[in-house]
Amino acid sequence: MVAAPALGRLVAATVTALALGTGSASAFPTSPTTTPMCAGVGTPRTLVAQPSAFEAVAFDRDGRMLLSNAFGNSVDVVDGPGAPPRPIATVPSPGGLAPVPDGTVLAGSGNALTAFLAPTAELRQLNPATGEQAVVARGLSMANGVVRASDGTVYASSDVEPAIDRISPDGRVERGWYRASTGNGLALSADGRTLYANVSTGDTSIVAIDTETAESRVHFRPPAGLEWVFFDDLDIDSAGRLYAATYFGGQVWRIDPDGTHCAIASGLVLPAGISVGAEGAGYSRDSVYVTTHAGSVLEIPNAVPRR
């Protein structure tokens, strides 16, 4: 989920990446050579490769993979490893995806340049089985990253202005609930007390936001000299480890609660969306799944350490 200020670079980079026809390449981009590689992680394998740009990735209640397809203006489903993506709902400028326990999924709509002009983004709830959808919140800043708490509260980010919106379970929008920085990918701690947000531009970092007070602190910064990597999407596992895609860095970083980090993949082309895996449709809880703006979906095996 790349910011609108980087749109020109995205277009040029995506054209290059599509010409390469793969989710990884040695020439583009140049990944940092100083990032330590995580031990025991398998080699990334490509599950999907097509001329497209995939934003977010998530898994529904049945363990099926869901993708927001930026070029297709759709939310797609991949029924299992090896299956092709198929559109299940038209969603203009799709952004973040957040599964709901009842089997539906929340999808951001309006993740586009129009976010500069007015808060016109929406939150839609759709049924992956039927494609039926309904708008459940309007007037959002961007709905770039979307995450849902267990009590039904939803957080939606913007990476073009300092605004993370909060949507109550009954659909009331508190626009700009958090304004200390922009936000990109979002992840919630298991107890729901901490919202982690990727700050992609400016003070490149991952901030930890108290969901009661909206006060924040810096949880992680990249090493000096790597501020350019551009943190994109974000996810968290059951042990509180964060997984962050570095869009221009071409890597996926695993960040432990103590702040140490390593790369679970390197040499990727424009990694954008990220999700820890789920079981139920042939995918694995031990894997991390990554979408790219080069039209690929990758599985990184054994990326989630077992307790």
CSV table of C-alpha atoms in Angstrom, one decimal:
chain,number,residue,atom,x,y,z
A,1,MET,CA,0.0,0.0,0.0
A,2,VAL,CA,2.2,2.8,-1.3
A,3,ALA,CA,1.6,6.4,-0.7
A,4,ALA,CA,0.3,8.8,-3.3
A,5,PRO,CA,3.5,10.9,-3.1
A,6,ALA,CA,5.4,7.9,-4.5
A,7,LEU,CA,2.9,7.3,-7.3
A,8,GLY,CA,5.3,8.3,-10.0
A,9,ARG,CA,7.9,6.0,-8.7
A,10,LEU,CA,5.3,3.3,-8.4
A,11,VAL,CA,4.2,3.6,-12.0
A,12,ALA,CA,7.8,3.4,-13.3
A,13,ALA,CA,8.8,0.7,-10.9
A,14,THR,CA,5.7,-1.4,-11.7
A,15,VAL,CA,6.2,-1.2,-15.4
A,16,THR,CA,9.8,-2.4,-14.8
A,17,ALA,CA,8.6,-5.1,-12.5
A,18,LEU,CA,5.9,-6.3,-14.9
A,19,ALA,CA,8.5,-6.4,-17.7
A,20,LEU,CA,10.6,-8.7,-15.4
A,21,GLY,CA,7.5,-10.9,-15.0
A,22,THR,CA,8.5,-12.1,-11.5
A,23,GLY,CA,8.2,-11.3,-7.8
A,24,SER,CA,11.9,-11.3,-7.3
A,25,ALA,CA,14.9,-10.0,-9.2
A,26,SER,CA,18.6,-9.5,-8.8
A,27,ALA,CA,18.7,-6.1,-10.5
A,28,PHE,CA,15.6,-4.4,-9.1
A,29,PRO,CA,15.4,-3.3,-6.4
A,30,THR,CA,18.7,-3.3,-4.6
A,31,SER,CA,18.0,-4.8,-1.2
A,32,PRO,CA,20.1,-3.7,1.8
A,33,THR,CA,23.1,-6.0,2.2
A,34,THR,CA,23.5,-5.2,5.9
A,35,THR,CA,20.2,-6.8,7.1
A,36,PRO,CA,20.8,-10.1,8.8
A,37,MET,CA,18.9,-13.0,7.4
A,38,CYS,CA,16.6,-14.9,9.8
A,39,ALA,CA,17.7,-18.5,10.4
A,40,GLY,CA,15.6,-21.5,9.4
A,41,VAL,CA,13.4,-19.7,6.9
A,42,GLY,CA,12.6,-21.3,3.6
A,43,THR,CA,13.1,-20.0,0.1
A,44,PRO,CA,10.1,-17.8,-1.1
A,45,ARG,CA,8.0,-19.5,-3.6
A,46,THR,CA,5.6,-17.8,-6.1
A,47,LEU,CA,1.9,-18.8,-5.8
A,48,VAL,CA,0.5,-16.2,-8.2
A,49,ALA,CA,2.2,-14.3,-11.0
A,50,GLN,CA,0.1,-12.1,-13.4
A,51,PRO,CA,0.1,-8.5,-14.8
A,52,SER,CA,-1.4,-6.8,-11.8
A,53,ALA,CA,-0.6,-5.0,-8.6
A,54,PHE,CA,-1.8,-6.6,-5.4
A,55,GLU,CA,-2.2,-4.5,-2.3
A,56,ALA,CA,-3.3,-6.3,0.8
A,57,VAL,CA,-3.6,-10.0,1.6
A,58,ALA,CA,-5.7,-11.7,4.3
A,59,PHE,CA,-7.3,-15.0,5.1
A,60,ASP,CA,-11.0,-15.5,5.6
A,61,ARG,CA,-12.6,-17.8,8.3
A,62,ASP,CA,-12.2,-20.8,6.0
A,63,GLY,CA,-8.5,-20.1,5.5
A,64,ARG,CA,-8.9,-18.9,1.9
A,65,MET,CA,-6.6,-16.2,0.7
A,66,LEU,CA,-8.1,-12.8,-0.1
A,67,LEU,CA,-6.3,-10.1,-2.2
A,68,SER,CA,-7.0,-6.5,-2.9
A,69,ASN,CA,-6.3,-6.1,-6.6
A,70,ALA,CA,-5.4,-2.5,-7.4
A,71,PHE,CA,-5.4,-2.8,-11.2
A,72,GLY,CA,-8.6,-4.8,-11.2
A,73,ASN,CA,-10.5,-2.6,-8.7
A,74,SER,CA,-11.5,-5.8,-7.0
A,75,VAL,CA,-11.1,-8.1,-4.1
A,76,ASP,CA,-10.0,-11.5,-5.3
A,77,VAL,CA,-10.0,-14.9,-3.7
A,78,VAL,CA,-7.3,-17.7,-4.1
A,79,ASP,CA,-9.1,-20.9,-3.1
A,80,GLY,CA,-5.8,-22.7,-2.4
A,81,PRO,CA,-2.1,-22.9,-3.3
A,82,GLY,CA,-1.9,-23.2,-7.1
A,83,ALA,CA,-5.4,-21.8,-7.8
A,84,PRO,CA,-5.7,-18.6,-9.8
A,85,PRO,CA,-7.1,-15.5,-8.3
A,86,ARG,CA,-10.7,-14.9,-9.1
A,87,PRO,CA,-12.6,-11.6,-8.5
A,88,ILE,CA,-15.4,-11.9,-5.9
A,89,ALA,CA,-16.4,-8.2,-5.6
A,90,THR,CA,-15.8,-4.9,-7.3
A,91,VAL,CA,-14.1,-2.5,-4.9
A,92,PRO,CA,-12.8,0.8,-6.3
A,93,SER,CA,-9.2,1.5,-5.4
A,94,PRO,CA,-9.1,-1.3,-2.8
A,95,GLY,CA,-6.9,-0.9,0.3
A,96,GLY,CA,-6.6,-2.9,3.5
A,97,LEU,CA,-8.5,-6.1,4.3
A,98,ALA,CA,-9.7,-7.2,7.7
A,99,PRO,CA,-11.5,-10.5,8.2
A,100,VAL,CA,-14.5,-10.6,10.5
A,101,PRO,CA,-15.3,-13.7,12.6
A,102,ASP,CA,-18.7,-14.2,10.9
A,103,GLY,CA,-16.9,-15.0,7.6
A,104,THR,CA,-17.2,-11.6,6.0
A,105,VAL,CA,-14.3,-9.3,5.3
A,106,LEU,CA,-13.9,-5.5,5.7
A,107,ALA,CA,-12.2,-3.9,2.7
A,108,GLY,CA,-11.0,-0.3,2.4
A,109,SER,CA,-12.1,1.6,-0.8
A,110,GLY,CA,-10.6,4.9,-1.9
A,111,ASN,CA,-6.9,4.1,-1.5
A,112,ALA,CA,-6.0,6.6,-4.2
A,113,LEU,CA,-4.9,10.1,-5.1
A,114,THR,CA,-8.4,11.5,-4.3
A,115,ALA,CA,-7.3,11.2,-0.6
A,116,PHE,CA,-5.4,14.4,-1.2
A,117,LEU,CA,-8.6,16.2,-2.1
A,118,ALA,CA,-11.3,15.1,0.4
A,119,PRO,CA,-12.0,12.3,2.9
A,120,THR,CA,-14.0,10.1,0.5
A,121,ALA,CA,-12.7,6.7,1.3
A,122,GLU,CA,-15.1,4.0,2.5
A,123,LEU,CA,-15.1,0.8,4.5
A,124,ARG,CA,-17.1,-2.0,2.9
A,125,GLN,CA,-18.1,-5.3,4.3
A,126,LEU,CA,-18.4,-8.1,1.8
A,127,ASN,CA,-19.3,-11.8,1.7
A,128,PRO,CA,-16.5,-13.8,0.0
A,129,ALA,CA,-19.0,-16.6,-0.8
A,130,THR,CA,-21.5,-14.4,-2.6
A,131,GLY,CA,-19.7,-11.2,-3.4
A,132,GLU,CA,-22.5,-9.2,-1.7
A,133,GLN,CA,-21.2,-6.0,-0.1
A,134,ALA,CA,-22.4,-3.0,1.8
A,135,VAL,CA,-20.8,0.3,2.8
A,136,VAL,CA,-20.4,0.4,6.6
A,137,ALA,CA,-18.5,3.6,7.0
A,138,ARG,CA,-17.9,6.7,4.9
A,139,GLY,CA,-15.7,9.8,5.0
A,140,LEU,CA,-12.5,8.0,5.8
A,141,SER,CA,-9.1,9.6,5.2
A,142,MET,CA,-7.8,6.8,2.9
A,143,ALA,CA,-8.4,3.2,4.2
A,144,ASN,CA,-4.9,2.2,3.2
A,145,GLY,CA,-4.3,-0.1,6.1
A,146,VAL,CA,-7.3,-1.6,7.9
A,147,VAL,CA,-7.4,-3.7,11.0
A,148,ARG,CA,-10.2,-4.9,13.3
A,149,ALA,CA,-10.2,-5.3,17.0
A,150,SER,CA,-12.0,-8.2,18.7
A,151,ASP,CA,-14.7,-5.8,20.0
A,152,GLY,CA,-15.5,-4.7,16.5
A,153,THR,CA,-13.6,-1.4,16.5
A,154,VAL,CA,-11.8,-0.8,13.2
A,155,TYR,CA,-8.7,1.4,12.5
A,156,ALA,CA,-8.0,2.7,9.0
A,157,SER,CA,-4.8,4.5,8.0
A,158,SER,CA,-3.7,7.2,5.6
A,159,ASP,CA,-0.1,7.5,4.3
A,160,VAL,CA,-0.7,10.8,2.6
A,161,GLU,CA,-1.8,12.8,5.7
A,162,PRO,CA,-1.3,12.4,9.4
A,163,ALA,CA,-4.6,10.6,10.1
A,164,ILE,CA,-5.5,7.1,11.5
A,165,ASP,CA,-9.3,6.9,11.7
A,166,ARG,CA,-11.2,4.9,14.2
A,167,ILE,CA,-14.6,3.4,13.4
A,168,SER,CA,-16.8,2.2,16.2
A,169,PRO,CA,-18.7,-1.1,16.0
A,170,ASP,CA,-21.9,0.8,15.1
A,171,GLY,CA,-20.1,2.6,12.2
A,172,ARG,CA,-19.4,6.0,13.7
A,173,VAL,CA,-16.2,7.5,12.2
A,174,GLU,CA,-13.7,9.3,14.3
A,175,ARG,CA,-11.6,10.8,11.6
A,176,GLY,CA,-8.1,11.6,12.6
A,177,TRP,CA,-8.4,9.8,15.9
A,178,TYR,CA,-4.6,9.7,15.7
A,179,ARG,CA,-2.7,12.6,14.1
A,180,ALA,CA,0.9,12.4,15.3
A,181,SER,CA,2.1,10.8,12.0
A,182,THR,CA,0.9,9.2,8.8
A,183,GLY,CA,0.2,5.5,8.9
A,184,ASN,CA,0.5,2.7,6.4
A,185,GLY,CA,0.2,-1.0,7.5
A,186,LEU,CA,-1.5,-1.6,10.8
A,187,ALA,CA,-1.4,-4.4,13.3
A,188,LEU,CA,-3.0,-4.9,16.7
A,189,SER,CA,-1.5,-6.6,19.8
A,190,ALA,CA,-3.3,-9.7,21.0
A,191,ASP,CA,-4.9,-7.8,23.9
A,192,GLY,CA,-6.0,-5.0,21.7
A,193,ARG,CA,-4.3,-2.3,23.8
A,194,THR,CA,-1.6,-1.4,21.3
A,195,LEU,CA,-2.0,-0.5,17.6
A,196,TYR,CA,1.2,-0.7,15.6
A,197,ALA,CA,1.5,1.5,12.6
A,198,ASN,CA,4.2,1.8,9.9
A,199,VAL,CA,5.3,5.3,9.2
A,200,SER,CA,6.5,5.1,5.6
A,201,THR,CA,7.7,8.7,5.0
A,202,GLY,CA,9.4,11.3,7.1
A,203,ASP,CA,10.5,9.7,10.4
A,204,THR,CA,10.6,6.1,9.0
A,205,SER,CA,9.5,3.9,11.9
A,206,ILE,CA,7.0,1.7,13.5
A,207,VAL,CA,5.0,3.4,16.2
A,208,ALA,CA,3.1,1.8,19.0
A,209,ILE,CA,-0.2,3.6,19.8
A,210,ASP,CA,-2.2,3.2,23.0
A,211,THR,CA,-5.7,2.4,21.8
A,212,GLU,CA,-7.2,4.0,25.0
A,213,THR,CA,-5.3,7.3,24.9
A,214,ALA,CA,-4.0,7.6,21.3
A,215,GLU,CA,-0.6,8.4,22.7
A,216,SER,CA,2.3,6.9,20.8
A,217,ARG,CA,6.0,5.9,21.1
A,218,VAL,CA,8.5,4.7,18.6
A,219,HIS,CA,8.7,0.9,18.7
A,220,PHE,CA,11.3,0.4,16.0
A,221,ARG,CA,13.4,2.4,13.6
A,222,PRO,CA,15.5,0.9,10.7
A,223,PRO,CA,19.2,1.1,11.2
A,224,ALA,CA,20.9,4.4,10.3
A,225,GLY,CA,21.2,4.8,6.5
A,226,LEU,CA,18.1,2.6,5.7
A,227,GLU,CA,15.4,5.3,6.2
A,228,TRP,CA,14.7,5.0,2.5
A,229,VAL,CA,13.3,1.4,2.6
A,230,PHE,CA,9.7,2.6,2.9
A,231,PHE,CA,7.7,0.4,5.3
A,232,ASP,CA,4.5,-0.7,3.7
A,233,ASP,CA,2.1,-3.3,5.1
A,234,LEU,CA,2.4,-4.8,8.6
A,235,ASP,CA,1.2,-7.9,10.4
A,236,ILE,CA,1.8,-9.5,13.8
A,237,ASP,CA,1.9,-13.1,15.0
A,238,SER,CA,0.6,-14.7,18.2
A,239,ALA,CA,3.9,-14.1,20.0
A,240,GLY,CA,3.9,-10.4,19.2
A,241,ARG,CA,6.5,-10.5,16.5
A,242,LEU,CA,5.9,-7.9,13.7
A,243,TYR,CA,6.4,-8.6,10.0
A,244,ALA,CA,7.0,-5.5,7.8
A,245,ALA,CA,7.3,-5.2,4.0
A,246,THR,CA,10.0,-2.8,2.9
A,247,TYR,CA,8.6,-1.6,-0.4
A,248,PHE,CA,11.8,0.0,-1.9
A,249,GLY,CA,14.1,-2.2,0.2
A,250,GLY,CA,12.8,-5.4,-1.5
A,251,GLN,CA,12.8,-7.2,1.9
A,252,VAL,CA,10.4,-8.5,4.5
A,253,TRP,CA,11.6,-7.9,8.1
A,254,ARG,CA,10.7,-9.8,11.2
A,255,ILE,CA,10.9,-7.6,14.3
A,256,ASP,CA,10.9,-9.3,17.7
A,257,PRO,CA,9.3,-7.6,20.7
A,258,ASP,CA,12.8,-6.6,22.0
A,259,GLY,CA,13.5,-4.6,18.8
A,260,THR,CA,15.9,-7.0,17.1
A,261,HIS,CA,15.2,-7.7,13.5
A,262,CYS,CA,16.2,-9.9,10.6
A,263,ALA,CA,15.0,-10.4,7.0
A,264,ILE,CA,12.8,-13.4,6.1
A,265,ALA,CA,13.1,-12.6,2.4
A,266,SER,CA,15.3,-10.4,0.2
A,267,GLY,CA,15.5,-9.4,-3.4
A,268,LEU,CA,11.7,-9.0,-3.9
A,269,VAL,CA,10.2,-6.6,-6.3
A,270,LEU,CA,7.9,-4.0,-4.6
A,271,PRO,CA,6.6,-6.1,-1.7
A,272,ALA,CA,3.4,-4.4,-0.5
A,273,GLY,CA,0.9,-6.5,1.4
A,274,ILE,CA,1.7,-9.0,4.1
A,275,SER,CA,-0.1,-11.6,6.3
A,276,VAL,CA,0.8,-14.4,8.6
A,277,GLY,CA,-0.7,-17.6,7.2
A,278,ALA,CA,-3.8,-19.5,8.3
A,279,GLU,CA,-4.9,-23.1,8.0
A,280,GLY,CA,-8.0,-24.5,6.4
A,281,ALA,CA,-7.4,-24.2,2.6
A,282,GLY,CA,-3.9,-25.6,2.1
A,283,TYR,CA,-2.0,-22.6,3.5
A,284,SER,CA,0.3,-22.7,6.5
A,285,ARG,CA,0.3,-20.9,9.9
A,286,ASP,CA,4.1,-21.2,9.8
A,287,SER,CA,4.4,-19.2,6.5
A,288,VAL,CA,4.2,-15.5,5.8
A,289,TYR,CA,2.4,-14.4,2.6
A,290,VAL,CA,3.4,-11.3,0.6
A,291,THR,CA,1.8,-9.5,-2.3
A,292,THR,CA,3.8,-7.3,-4.6
A,293,HIS,CA,3.1,-4.5,-7.1
A,294,ALA,CA,4.9,-6.7,-9.6
A,295,GLY,CA,1.8,-8.9,-9.7
A,296,SER,CA,3.0,-11.7,-7.5
A,297,VAL,CA,1.9,-13.4,-4.4
A,298,LEU,CA,4.7,-15.2,-2.5
A,299,GLU,CA,4.8,-17.7,0.3
A,300,ILE,CA,7.8,-17.6,2.7
A,301,PRO,CA,7.9,-21.0,4.4
A,302,ASN,CA,8.9,-21.4,8.0
A,303,ALA,CA,8.9,-17.7,8.6
A,304,VAL,CA,7.0,-17.8,11.8
A,305,PRO,CA,9.0,-19.4,14.6
A,306,ARG,CA,7.3,-22.1,16.6
A,307,ARG,CA,7.1,-21.5,20.3
